[in-house]
Short mmCIF file of C-alpha atoms in Angstrom, two decimals:
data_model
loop_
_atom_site.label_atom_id
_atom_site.label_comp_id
_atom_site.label_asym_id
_atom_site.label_seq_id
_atom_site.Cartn_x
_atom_site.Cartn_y
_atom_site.Cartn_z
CA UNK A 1 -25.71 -4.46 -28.08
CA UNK A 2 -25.72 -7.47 -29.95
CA UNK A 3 -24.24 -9.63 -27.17
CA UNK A 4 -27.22 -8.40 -25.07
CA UNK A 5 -30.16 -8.97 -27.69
CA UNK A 6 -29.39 -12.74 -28.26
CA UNK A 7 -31.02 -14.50 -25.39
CA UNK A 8 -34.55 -11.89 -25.72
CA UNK A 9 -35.82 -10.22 -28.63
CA UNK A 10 -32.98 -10.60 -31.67
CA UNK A 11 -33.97 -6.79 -33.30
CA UNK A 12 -31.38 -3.89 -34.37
CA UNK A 13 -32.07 -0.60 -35.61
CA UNK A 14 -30.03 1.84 -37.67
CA UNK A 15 -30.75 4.71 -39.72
CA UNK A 16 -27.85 6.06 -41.68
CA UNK A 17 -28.74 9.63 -42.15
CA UNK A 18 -27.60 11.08 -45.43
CA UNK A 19 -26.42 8.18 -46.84
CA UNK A 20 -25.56 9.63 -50.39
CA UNK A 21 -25.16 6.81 -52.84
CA UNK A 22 -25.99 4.03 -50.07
CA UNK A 23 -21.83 2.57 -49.84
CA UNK A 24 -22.69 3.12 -46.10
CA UNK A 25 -25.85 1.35 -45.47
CA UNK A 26 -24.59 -1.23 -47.70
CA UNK A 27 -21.09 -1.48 -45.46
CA UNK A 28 -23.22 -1.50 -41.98
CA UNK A 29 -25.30 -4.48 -43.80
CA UNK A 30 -22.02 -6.19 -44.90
CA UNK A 31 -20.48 -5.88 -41.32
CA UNK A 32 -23.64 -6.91 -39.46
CA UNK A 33 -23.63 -10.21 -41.85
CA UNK A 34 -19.68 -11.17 -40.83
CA UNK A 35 -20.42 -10.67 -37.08
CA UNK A 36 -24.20 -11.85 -36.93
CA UNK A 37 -23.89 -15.31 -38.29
CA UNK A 38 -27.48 -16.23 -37.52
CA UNK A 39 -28.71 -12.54 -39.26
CA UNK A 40 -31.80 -14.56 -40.68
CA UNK A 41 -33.10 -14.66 -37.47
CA UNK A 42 -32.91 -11.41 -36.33
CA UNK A 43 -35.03 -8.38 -37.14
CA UNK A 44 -32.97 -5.56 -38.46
CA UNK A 45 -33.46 -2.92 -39.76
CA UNK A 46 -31.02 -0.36 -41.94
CA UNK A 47 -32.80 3.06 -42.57
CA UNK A 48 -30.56 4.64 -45.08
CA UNK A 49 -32.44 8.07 -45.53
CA UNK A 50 -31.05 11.28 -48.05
CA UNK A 51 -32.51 14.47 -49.54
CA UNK A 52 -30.92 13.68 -53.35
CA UNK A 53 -33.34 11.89 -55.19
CA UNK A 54 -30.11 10.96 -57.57
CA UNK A 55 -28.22 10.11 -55.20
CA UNK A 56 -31.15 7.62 -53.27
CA UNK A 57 -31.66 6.36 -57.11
CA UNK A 58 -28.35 5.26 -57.63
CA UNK A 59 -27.67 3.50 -53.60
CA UNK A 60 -31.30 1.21 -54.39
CA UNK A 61 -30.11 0.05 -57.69
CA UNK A 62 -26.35 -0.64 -55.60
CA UNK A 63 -24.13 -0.86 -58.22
CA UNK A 64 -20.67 0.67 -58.04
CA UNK A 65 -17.49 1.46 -60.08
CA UNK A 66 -13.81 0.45 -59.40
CA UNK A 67 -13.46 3.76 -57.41
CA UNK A 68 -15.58 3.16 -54.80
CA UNK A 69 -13.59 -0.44 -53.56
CA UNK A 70 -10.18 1.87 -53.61
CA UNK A 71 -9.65 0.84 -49.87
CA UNK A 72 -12.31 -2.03 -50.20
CA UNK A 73 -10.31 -5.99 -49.37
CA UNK A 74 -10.69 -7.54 -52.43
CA UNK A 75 -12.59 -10.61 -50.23
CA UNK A 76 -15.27 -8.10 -49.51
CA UNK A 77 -16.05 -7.28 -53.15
CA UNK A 78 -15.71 -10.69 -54.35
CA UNK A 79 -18.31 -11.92 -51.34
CA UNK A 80 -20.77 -8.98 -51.47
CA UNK A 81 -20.81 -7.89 -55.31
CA UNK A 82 -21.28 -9.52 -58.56
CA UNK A 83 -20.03 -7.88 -61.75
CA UNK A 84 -22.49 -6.32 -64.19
CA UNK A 85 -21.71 -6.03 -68.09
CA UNK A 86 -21.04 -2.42 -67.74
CA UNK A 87 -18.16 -3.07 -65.31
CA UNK A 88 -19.92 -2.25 -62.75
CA UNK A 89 -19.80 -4.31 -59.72
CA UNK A 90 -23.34 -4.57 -57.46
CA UNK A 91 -24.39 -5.83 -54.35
CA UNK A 92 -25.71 -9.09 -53.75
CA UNK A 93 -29.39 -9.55 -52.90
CA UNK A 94 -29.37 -10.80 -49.34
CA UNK A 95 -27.45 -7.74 -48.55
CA UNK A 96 -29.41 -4.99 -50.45
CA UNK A 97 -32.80 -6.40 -49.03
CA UNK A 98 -31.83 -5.31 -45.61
CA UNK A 99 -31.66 -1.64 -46.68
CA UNK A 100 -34.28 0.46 -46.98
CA UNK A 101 -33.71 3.87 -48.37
CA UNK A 102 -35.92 6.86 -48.55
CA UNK A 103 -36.40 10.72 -48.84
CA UNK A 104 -35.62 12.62 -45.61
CA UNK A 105 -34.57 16.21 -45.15
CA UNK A 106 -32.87 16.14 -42.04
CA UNK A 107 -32.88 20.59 -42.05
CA UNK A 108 -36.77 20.35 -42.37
CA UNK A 109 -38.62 17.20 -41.83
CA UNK A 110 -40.25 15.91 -38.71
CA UNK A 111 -38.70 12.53 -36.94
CA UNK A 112 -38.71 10.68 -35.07
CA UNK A 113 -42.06 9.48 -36.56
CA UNK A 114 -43.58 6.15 -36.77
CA UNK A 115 -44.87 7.47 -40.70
CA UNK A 116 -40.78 8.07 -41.61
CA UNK A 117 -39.48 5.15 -40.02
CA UNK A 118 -37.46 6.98 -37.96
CA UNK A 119 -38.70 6.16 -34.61
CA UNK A 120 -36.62 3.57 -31.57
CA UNK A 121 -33.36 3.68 -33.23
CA UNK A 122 -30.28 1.97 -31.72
CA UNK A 123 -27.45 3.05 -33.65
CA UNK A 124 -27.63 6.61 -35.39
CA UNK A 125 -25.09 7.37 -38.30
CA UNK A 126 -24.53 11.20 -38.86
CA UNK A 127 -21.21 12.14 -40.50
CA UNK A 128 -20.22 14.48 -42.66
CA UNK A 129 -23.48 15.73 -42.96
CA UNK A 130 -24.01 18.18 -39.92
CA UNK A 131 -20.85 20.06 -40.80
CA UNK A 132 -23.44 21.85 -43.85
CA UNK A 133 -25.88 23.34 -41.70
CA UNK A 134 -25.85 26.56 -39.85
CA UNK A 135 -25.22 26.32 -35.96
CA UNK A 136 -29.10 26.99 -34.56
CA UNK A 137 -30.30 24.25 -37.62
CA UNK A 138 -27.05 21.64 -36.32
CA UNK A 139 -28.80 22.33 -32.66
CA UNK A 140 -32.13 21.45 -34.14
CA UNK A 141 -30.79 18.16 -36.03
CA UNK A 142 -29.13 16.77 -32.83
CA UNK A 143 -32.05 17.43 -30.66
CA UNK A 144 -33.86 15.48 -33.19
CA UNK A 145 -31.34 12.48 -33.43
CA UNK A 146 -31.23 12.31 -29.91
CA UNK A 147 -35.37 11.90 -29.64
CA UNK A 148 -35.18 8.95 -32.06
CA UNK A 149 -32.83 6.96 -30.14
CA UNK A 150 -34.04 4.54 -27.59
CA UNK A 151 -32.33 4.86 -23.95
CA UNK A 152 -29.04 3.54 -24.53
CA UNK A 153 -28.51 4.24 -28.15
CA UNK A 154 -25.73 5.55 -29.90
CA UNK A 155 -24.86 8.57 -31.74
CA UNK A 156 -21.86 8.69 -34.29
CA UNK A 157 -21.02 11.90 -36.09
CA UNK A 158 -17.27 12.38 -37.93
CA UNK A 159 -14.54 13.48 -35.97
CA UNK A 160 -14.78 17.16 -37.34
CA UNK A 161 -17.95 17.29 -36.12
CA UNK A 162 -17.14 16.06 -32.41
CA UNK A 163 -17.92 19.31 -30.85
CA UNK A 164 -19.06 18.30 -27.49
CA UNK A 165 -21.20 21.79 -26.10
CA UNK A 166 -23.61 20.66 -29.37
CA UNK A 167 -23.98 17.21 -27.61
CA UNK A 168 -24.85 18.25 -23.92
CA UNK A 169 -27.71 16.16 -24.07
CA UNK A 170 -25.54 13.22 -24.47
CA UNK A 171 -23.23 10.75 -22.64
CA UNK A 172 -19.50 11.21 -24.38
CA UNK A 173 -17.61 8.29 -24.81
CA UNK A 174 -14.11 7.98 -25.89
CA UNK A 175 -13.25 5.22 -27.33
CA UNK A 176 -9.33 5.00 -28.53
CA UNK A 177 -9.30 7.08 -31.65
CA UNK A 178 -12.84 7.95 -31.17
CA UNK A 179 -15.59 9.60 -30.13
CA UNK A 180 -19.13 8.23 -29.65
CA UNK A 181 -22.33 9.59 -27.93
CA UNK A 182 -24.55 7.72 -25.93
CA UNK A 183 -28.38 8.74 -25.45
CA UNK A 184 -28.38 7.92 -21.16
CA UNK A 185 -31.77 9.53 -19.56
CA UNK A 186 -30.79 9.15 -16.43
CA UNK A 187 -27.50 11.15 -17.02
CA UNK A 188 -28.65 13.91 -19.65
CA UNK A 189 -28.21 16.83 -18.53
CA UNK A 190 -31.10 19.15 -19.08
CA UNK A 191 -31.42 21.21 -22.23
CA UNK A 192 -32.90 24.16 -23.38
CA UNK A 193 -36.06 23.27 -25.66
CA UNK A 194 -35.75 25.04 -28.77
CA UNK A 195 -37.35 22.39 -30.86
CA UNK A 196 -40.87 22.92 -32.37
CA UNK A 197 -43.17 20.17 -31.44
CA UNK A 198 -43.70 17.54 -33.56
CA UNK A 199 -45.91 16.73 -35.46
CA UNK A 200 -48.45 13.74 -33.49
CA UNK A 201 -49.80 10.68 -35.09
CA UNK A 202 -52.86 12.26 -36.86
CA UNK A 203 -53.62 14.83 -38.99
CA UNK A 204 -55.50 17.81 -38.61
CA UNK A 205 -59.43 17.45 -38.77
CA UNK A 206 -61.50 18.92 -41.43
CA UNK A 207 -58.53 20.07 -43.33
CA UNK A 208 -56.68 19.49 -46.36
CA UNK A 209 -55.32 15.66 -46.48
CA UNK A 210 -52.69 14.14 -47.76
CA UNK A 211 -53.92 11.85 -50.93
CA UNK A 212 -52.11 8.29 -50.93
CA UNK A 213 -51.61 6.60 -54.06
CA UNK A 214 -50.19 3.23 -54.24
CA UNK A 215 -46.67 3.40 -56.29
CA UNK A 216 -43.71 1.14 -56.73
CA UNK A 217 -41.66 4.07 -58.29
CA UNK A 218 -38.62 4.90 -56.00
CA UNK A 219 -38.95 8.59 -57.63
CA UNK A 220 -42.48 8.65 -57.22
CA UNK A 221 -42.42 7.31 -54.06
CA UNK A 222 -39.99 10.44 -52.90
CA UNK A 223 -42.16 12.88 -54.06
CA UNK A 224 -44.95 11.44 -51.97
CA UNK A 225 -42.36 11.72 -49.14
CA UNK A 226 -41.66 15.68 -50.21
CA UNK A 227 -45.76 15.71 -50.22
CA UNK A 228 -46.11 14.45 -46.67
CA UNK A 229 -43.15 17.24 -45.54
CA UNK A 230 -45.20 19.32 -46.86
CA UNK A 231 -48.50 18.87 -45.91
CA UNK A 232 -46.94 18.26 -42.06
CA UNK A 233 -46.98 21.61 -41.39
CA UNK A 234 -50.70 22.13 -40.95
CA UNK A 235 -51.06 19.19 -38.64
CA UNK A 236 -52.36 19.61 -34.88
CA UNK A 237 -49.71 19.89 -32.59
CA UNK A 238 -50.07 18.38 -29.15
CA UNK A 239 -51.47 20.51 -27.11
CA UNK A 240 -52.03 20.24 -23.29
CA UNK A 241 -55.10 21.96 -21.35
CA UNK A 242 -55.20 24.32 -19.11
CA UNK A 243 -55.38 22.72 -15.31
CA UNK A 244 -58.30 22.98 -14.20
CA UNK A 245 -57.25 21.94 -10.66
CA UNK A 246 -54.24 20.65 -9.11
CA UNK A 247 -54.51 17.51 -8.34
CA UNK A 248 -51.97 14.98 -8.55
CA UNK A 249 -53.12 13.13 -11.55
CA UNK A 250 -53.28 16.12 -13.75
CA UNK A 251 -49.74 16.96 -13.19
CA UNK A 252 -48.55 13.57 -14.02
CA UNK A 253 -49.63 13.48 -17.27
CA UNK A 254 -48.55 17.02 -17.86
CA UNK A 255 -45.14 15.69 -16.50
CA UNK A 256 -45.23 12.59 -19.01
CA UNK A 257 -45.96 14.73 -21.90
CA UNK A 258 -42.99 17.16 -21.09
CA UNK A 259 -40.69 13.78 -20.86
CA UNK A 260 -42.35 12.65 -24.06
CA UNK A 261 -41.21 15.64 -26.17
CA UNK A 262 -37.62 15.76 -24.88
CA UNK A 263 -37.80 12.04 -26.21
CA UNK A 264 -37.10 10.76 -22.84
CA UNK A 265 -39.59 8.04 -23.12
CA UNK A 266 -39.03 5.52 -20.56
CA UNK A 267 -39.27 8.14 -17.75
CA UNK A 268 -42.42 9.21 -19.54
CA UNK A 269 -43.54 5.61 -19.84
CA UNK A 270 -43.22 5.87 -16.10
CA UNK A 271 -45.17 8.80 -15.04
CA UNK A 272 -47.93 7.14 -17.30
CA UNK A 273 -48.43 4.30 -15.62
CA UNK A 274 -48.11 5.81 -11.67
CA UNK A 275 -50.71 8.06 -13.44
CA UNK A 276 -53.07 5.15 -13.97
CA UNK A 277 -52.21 3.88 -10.49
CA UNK A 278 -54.91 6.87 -9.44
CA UNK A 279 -57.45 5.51 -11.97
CA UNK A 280 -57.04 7.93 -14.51
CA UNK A 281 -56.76 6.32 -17.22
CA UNK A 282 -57.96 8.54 -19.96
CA UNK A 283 -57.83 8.41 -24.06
CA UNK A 284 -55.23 11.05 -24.35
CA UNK A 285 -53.19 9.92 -21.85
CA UNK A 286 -53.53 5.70 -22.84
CA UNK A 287 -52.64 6.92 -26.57
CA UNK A 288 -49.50 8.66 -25.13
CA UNK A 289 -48.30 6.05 -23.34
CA UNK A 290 -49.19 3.83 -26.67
CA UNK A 291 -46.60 6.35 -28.77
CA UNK A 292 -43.87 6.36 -25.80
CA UNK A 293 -43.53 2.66 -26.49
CA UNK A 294 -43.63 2.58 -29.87
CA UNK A 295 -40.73 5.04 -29.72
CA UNK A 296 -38.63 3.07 -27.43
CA UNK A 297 -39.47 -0.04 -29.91
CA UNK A 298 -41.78 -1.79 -27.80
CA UNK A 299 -44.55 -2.22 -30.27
CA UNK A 300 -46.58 -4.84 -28.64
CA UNK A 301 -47.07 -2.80 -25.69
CA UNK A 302 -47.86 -0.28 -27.85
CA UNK A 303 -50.40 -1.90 -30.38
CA UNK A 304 -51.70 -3.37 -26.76
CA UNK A 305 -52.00 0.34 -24.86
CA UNK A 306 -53.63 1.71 -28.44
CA UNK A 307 -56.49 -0.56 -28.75
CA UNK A 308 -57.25 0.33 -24.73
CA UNK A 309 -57.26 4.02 -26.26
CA UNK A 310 -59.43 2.95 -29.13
CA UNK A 311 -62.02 0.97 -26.53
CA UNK A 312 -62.28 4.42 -24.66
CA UNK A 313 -62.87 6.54 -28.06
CA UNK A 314 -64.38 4.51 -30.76
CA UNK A 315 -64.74 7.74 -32.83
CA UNK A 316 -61.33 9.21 -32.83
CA UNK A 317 -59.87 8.57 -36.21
CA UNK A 318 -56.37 9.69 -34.38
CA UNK A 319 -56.51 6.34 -32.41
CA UNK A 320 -57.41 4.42 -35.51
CA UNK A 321 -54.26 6.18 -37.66
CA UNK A 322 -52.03 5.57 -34.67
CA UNK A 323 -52.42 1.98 -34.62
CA UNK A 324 -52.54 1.48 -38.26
CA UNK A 325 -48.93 3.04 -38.18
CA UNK A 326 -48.18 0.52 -35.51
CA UNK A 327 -49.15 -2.28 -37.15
CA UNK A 328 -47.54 -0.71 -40.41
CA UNK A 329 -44.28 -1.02 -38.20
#
């Protein structure tokens, strides 16, 4: 993946997803430093993402005991950490500014999402953390995983959690002495949708909203996050009309939308623009295609393909909150 990104656009996401106390976010960082020796010039991002607000409190501050270097070289800990007067030893700057870590209950919250972060992810870390959840929530969680990973991304679970009827949806690869799972649109099988929609890019009109308040407090911060879960649940879902006819156009986008929520977004990205090829180029359907490419990471086209939607709709706050996340990104 690397190899590929160096002569176009030098980016690389990953989201570790329950991360605990951050050792691996830290040891992806680490790793992408000894085989990325130009890592200044790329754009990466590390998404490190747990529902312990201890646990997230301790991996930002990145300070660690003896314990935790038990089958650590002792190169890497003399490179990467400096020792504190407590004994403890933490992680150097350049390495814990790559990280960003945040609230995320992977049983209940909504991703992928452009407001979580979670959205065009390359490289997917999942282990040990499926093996808690009950088997229709675990089927939930993967389908989840698999919509935030761009075509061609990776997902990597432990190896008791390897159980391949939960990963239908994926391409298995075996790798020696492992097991990896590869998000291929073009070879998925087809799934059953059991997911709830998610939730879209702006919130429910005339309701309650969410109240922002700038804060640099990592605990405050995840409480917001808890608010936002929260507060989710009573945003408008994407709905499509009723056809009025059946023309051609019509179906397309109704056909885009259903590619959209099974977070196959090129194909979507597709139908969109064969849909405009009839000159139907409406709001909903110009934001949609705006949101598929954000999701596969293509936030130019995106920011681009919003602003069309915008031109069409001046008075749709939606648009506006769509491309503010956008630009946020």
């Amino acid at each position: 993946m690397i190899h590929s990104r160096r002569g176009s656009e030098k980016h690389l996401r990953i989201w570790s997803a329950g991360c605990c106390t951050g050792e691996e976010p830290y040891s992806i960082a680490i790793l992408l430093s000894k085989v990325i020796p130009d890592l200044e010039g790329w754009n990466i991002t590390i998404l490190a993402t747990d529902i312990n607000p201890r646990f997230l409190q301790k991996a930002f501050e990145g300070a660690y005991r003896q314990w935790s270097f038990r089958d650590t070289p002792l190169r890497i800990k003399e490179r990467y950490f400096k020792k504190t007067r407590d004994g403890r030893f933490e992680i150097i700057p350049e390495m814990k500014k790559i990280v960003m870590f945040s609230y995320l209950n992977l049983a209940e919250d909504t991703y992928p999402s452009l407001m979580n972060n979670t959205n065009a992810m390359d490289i997917i870390f999942c282990r040990n953390v499926l093996m808690y959840f009950a088997p229709d929530r675990v089927k939930k969680v993967i389908q989840n995983l698999y919509r935030s990973l761009v075509d061609g991304g990776w997902l990597i679970v432990s190896p008791i959690e390897t159980l391949h009827v939960l990963y239908s949806q994926f391409v298995t690869v075996n790798f020696p002495d492992a097991i990896r799972y590869k998000k291929d649109s073009t070879k998925s099988q087809k799934v059953e949708d059991v997911i709830s929609k998610g939730i879209p890019f702006y919130p429910l009109r005339d309701k309650t909203k969410v109240a922002f308040q700038p804060t640099f407090d990592i605990v405050q911060e995840q409480q917001l996050q808890v608010t936002l879960s929260q507060e989710s649940r009573g945003y408008l879902h994407l709905e499509v009309e009723e056809p009025k006819t059946t023309e051609l156009p019509l179906d397309l986008y109704i056909e885009a939308l259903a590619l959209y929520e099974r977070g196959r977004y090129g194909e979507a990205t597709e139908k969109l623009i064969e849909l405009f090829s009839h000159n139907q180029e409406t709001p909903r359907a110009t934001a949609l295609l705006a949101r598929a490419y954000a999701n596969q990471g293509k936030l130019s086209k995106a920011r681009e393909w919003c602003e069309k939607a915008i031109v069409a709709d001046k008075l749709n706050p939606g648009f506006y909150y769509l491309c503010a996340t956008i630009l946020q990104e």
